[in-house]
Coordinates of C-alpha atoms and ligand atoms in Angstrom, one line a residue:
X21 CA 51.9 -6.4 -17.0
X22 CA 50.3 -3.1 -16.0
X23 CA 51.6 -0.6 -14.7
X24 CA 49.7 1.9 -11.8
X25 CA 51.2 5.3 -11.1
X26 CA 50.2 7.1 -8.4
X27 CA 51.0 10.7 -8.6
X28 CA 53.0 11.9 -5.3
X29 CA 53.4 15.4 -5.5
X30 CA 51.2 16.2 -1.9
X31 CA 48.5 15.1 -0.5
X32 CA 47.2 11.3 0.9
X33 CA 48.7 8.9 -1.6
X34 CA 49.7 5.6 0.6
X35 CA 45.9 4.7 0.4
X36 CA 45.7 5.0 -3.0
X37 CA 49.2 2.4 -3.2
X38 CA 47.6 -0.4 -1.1
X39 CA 44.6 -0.4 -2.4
X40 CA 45.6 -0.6 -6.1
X41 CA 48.0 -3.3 -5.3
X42 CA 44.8 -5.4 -3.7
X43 CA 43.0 -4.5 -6.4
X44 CA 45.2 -5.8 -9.0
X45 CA 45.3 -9.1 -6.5
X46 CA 42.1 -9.1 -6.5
X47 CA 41.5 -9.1 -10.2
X48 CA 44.4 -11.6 -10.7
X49 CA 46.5 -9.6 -13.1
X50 CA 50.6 -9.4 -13.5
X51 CA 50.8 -5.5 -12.2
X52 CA 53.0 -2.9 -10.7
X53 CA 51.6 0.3 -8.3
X54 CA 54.5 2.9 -8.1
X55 CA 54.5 6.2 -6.7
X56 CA 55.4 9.1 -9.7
X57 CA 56.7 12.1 -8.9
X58 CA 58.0 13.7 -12.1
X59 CA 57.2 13.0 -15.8
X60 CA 59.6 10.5 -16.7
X61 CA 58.0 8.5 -14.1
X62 CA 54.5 9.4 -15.0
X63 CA 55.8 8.2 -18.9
X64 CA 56.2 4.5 -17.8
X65 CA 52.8 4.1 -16.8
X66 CA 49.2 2.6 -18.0
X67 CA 47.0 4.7 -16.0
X68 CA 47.5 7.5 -13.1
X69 CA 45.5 7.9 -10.1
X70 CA 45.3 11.6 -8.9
X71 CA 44.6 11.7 -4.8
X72 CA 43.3 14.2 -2.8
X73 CA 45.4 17.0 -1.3
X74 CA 44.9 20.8 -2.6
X75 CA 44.5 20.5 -6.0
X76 CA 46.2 24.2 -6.4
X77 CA 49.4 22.5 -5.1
X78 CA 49.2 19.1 -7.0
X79 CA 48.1 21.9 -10.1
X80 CA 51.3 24.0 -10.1
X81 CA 53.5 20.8 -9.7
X82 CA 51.8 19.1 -12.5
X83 CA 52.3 22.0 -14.6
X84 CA 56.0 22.9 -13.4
X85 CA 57.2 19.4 -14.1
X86 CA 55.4 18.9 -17.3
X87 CA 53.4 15.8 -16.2
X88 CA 50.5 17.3 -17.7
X89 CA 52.3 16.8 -20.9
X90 CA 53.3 13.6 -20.3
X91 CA 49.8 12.6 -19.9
X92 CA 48.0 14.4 -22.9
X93 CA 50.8 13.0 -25.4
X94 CA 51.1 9.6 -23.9
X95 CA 47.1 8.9 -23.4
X96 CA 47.4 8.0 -20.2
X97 CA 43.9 7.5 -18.6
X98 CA 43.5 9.2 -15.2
X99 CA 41.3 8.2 -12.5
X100 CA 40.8 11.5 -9.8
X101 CA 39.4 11.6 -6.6
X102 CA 38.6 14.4 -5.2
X103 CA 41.4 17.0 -5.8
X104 CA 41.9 14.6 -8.6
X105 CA 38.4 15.3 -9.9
X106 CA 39.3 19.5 -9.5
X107 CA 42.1 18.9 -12.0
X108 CA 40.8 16.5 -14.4
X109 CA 38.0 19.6 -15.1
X110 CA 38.4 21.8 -18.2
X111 CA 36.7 24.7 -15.4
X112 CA 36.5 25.5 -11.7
X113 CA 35.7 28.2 -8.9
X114 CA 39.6 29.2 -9.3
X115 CA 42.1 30.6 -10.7
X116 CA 44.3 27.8 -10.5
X117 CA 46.8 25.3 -13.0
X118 CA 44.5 22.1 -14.4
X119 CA 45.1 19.0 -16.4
X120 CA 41.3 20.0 -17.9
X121 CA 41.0 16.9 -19.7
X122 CA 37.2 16.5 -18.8
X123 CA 34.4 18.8 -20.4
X124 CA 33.0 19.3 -16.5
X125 CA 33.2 22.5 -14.5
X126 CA 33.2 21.8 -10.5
X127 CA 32.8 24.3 -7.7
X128 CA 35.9 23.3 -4.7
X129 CA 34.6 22.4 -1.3
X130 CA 31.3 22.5 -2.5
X131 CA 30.1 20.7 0.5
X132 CA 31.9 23.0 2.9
X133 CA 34.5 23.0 4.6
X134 CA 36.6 19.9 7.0
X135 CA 34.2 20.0 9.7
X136 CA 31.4 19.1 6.9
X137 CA 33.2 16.2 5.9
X138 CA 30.7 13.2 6.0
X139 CA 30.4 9.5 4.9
X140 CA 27.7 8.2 2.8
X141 CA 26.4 4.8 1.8
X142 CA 26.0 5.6 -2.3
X143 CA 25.2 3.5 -5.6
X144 CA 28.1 2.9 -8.4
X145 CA 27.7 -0.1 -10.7
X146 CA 24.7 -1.4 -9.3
X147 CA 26.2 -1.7 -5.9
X148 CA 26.5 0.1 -2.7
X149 CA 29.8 1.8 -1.8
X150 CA 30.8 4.0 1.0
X151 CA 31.3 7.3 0.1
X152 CA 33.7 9.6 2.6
X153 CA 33.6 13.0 1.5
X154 CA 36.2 15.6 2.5
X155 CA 35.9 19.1 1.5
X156 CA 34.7 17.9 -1.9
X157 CA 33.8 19.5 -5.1
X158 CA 30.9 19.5 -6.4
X159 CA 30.1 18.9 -10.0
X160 CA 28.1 22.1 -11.4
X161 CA 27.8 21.0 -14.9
X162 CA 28.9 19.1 -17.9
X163 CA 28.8 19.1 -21.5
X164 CA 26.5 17.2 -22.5
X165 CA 26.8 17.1 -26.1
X166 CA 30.1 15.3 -25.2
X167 CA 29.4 11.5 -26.4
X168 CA 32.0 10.1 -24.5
X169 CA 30.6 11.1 -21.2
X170 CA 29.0 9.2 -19.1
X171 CA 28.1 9.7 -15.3
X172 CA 28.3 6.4 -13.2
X173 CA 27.0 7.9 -9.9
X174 CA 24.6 10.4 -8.6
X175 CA 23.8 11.7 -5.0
X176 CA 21.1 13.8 -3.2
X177 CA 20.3 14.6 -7.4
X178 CA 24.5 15.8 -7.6
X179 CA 27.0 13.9 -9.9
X180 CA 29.5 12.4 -7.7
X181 CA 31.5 10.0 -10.3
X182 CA 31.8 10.6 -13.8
X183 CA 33.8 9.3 -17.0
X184 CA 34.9 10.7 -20.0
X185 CA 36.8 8.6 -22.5
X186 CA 40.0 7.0 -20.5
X187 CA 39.6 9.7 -17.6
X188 CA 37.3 9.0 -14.7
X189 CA 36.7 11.9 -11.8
X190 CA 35.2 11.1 -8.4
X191 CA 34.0 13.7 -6.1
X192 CA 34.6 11.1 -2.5
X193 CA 37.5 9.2 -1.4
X194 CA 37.5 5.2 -2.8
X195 CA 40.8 4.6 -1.3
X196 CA 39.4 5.3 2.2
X197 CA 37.7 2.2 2.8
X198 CA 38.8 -1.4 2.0
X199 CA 36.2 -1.5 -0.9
X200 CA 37.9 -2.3 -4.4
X201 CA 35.6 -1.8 -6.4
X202 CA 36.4 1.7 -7.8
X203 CA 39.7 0.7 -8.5
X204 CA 39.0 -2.9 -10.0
X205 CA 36.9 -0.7 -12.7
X206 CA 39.7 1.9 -13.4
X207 CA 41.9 -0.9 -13.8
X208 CA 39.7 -2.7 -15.8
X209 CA 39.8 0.3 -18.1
X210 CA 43.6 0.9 -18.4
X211 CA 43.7 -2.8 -19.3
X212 CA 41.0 -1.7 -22.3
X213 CA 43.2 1.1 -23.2
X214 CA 46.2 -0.7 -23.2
X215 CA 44.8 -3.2 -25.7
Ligands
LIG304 N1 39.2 21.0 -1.4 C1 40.4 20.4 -2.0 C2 40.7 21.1 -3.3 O1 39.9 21.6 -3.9 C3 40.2 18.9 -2.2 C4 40.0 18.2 -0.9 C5 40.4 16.8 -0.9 O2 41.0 16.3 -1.9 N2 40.1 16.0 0.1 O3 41.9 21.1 -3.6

């Protein structure tokens, strides 16, 4: 029995709920999707999925209610999309509270701003996936002399999804389309992690 958290402190996190709990349909195994709001919550869970929202927001929360603790001593891998992806980075554009559990440094709205938002038909695992991006960041580097890193998708030459140990940070917005993939794979690793 597995247990998905999704983090509710702001931003769209419904998506996130449905499409975990088709997900874990899909893959055919005895699970649970709740939304977390404080540590305790966050505790009881396998993995975490971050959402988008303003990551300065879901940053001072996290760090207010000690969730980021919760998630360092507990192991508890992380899959973040978009704002998600801000605060799983060790370094960004801003001043601004992280989880930093990735050796990446991103760059916020890197694509520019709402009106830029744009979908994109892009390659992770060998197959094609829709990308929607929304005032996304951009990854500006990594360090590579990390071994546990490894990036699973590249766009127009820019690093869109990337893993590092149990964490995995995406730049667009999986839970905006009815594609499971993304998820299936997270879930696939909080099962491994788990083990
Ligand atoms: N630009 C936002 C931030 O950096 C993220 C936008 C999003 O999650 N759609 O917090």
């Amino acid at each position: 029995m597995v247990v998905i958290g999704i983090l509710n402190l702001q931003g769209a996190v419904s998506e996130h709920y449905d499409i975990s709990e088709k997900s874990l349909k899909k893959l055919g195994i005895s699970g649970e999707v709740k939304e977390v709001r404080y540590s305790d919550d966050v505790k009881g869970c396998d993995g975490i999925i971050i959402s988008g929202g303003e990551s300065t927001v879901i940053g001072k929360l996290i760090a207010k209610r000690g969730i980021d603790k919760a998630i360092i001593d507990n192991k508890i891998p992380v899959l973040g999309t978009c704002a998600g992806m801000v605060l799983l980075a060790k370094k960004t554009d801003f001043k601004q509270d992280l989880l930093g559990l990735m050796d990446i440094e991103v760059k916020r709205n890197a694509y520019g701003r709402q009106v830029n938002s744009f979908e994109k038909n892009i390659n992770i695992f060998d197959k094609d996936f829709l990308g929607v991006f929304i005032r996304a960041p951009g990854l500006k580097s990594y360090d590579e002399s990390k071994e546990d890193i490894e990036v699973l998708s590249v766009y127009d030459d820019e690093i869109i999804a990337i893993k590092q140990g149990r964490n995995i940070a995406i730049s667009f917005h999986p839970e905006l389309t009815d594609d499971t993939l993304i998820h299936e794979y997270f879930i696939g690793e909080v099962l491994k992690c788990a083990e």
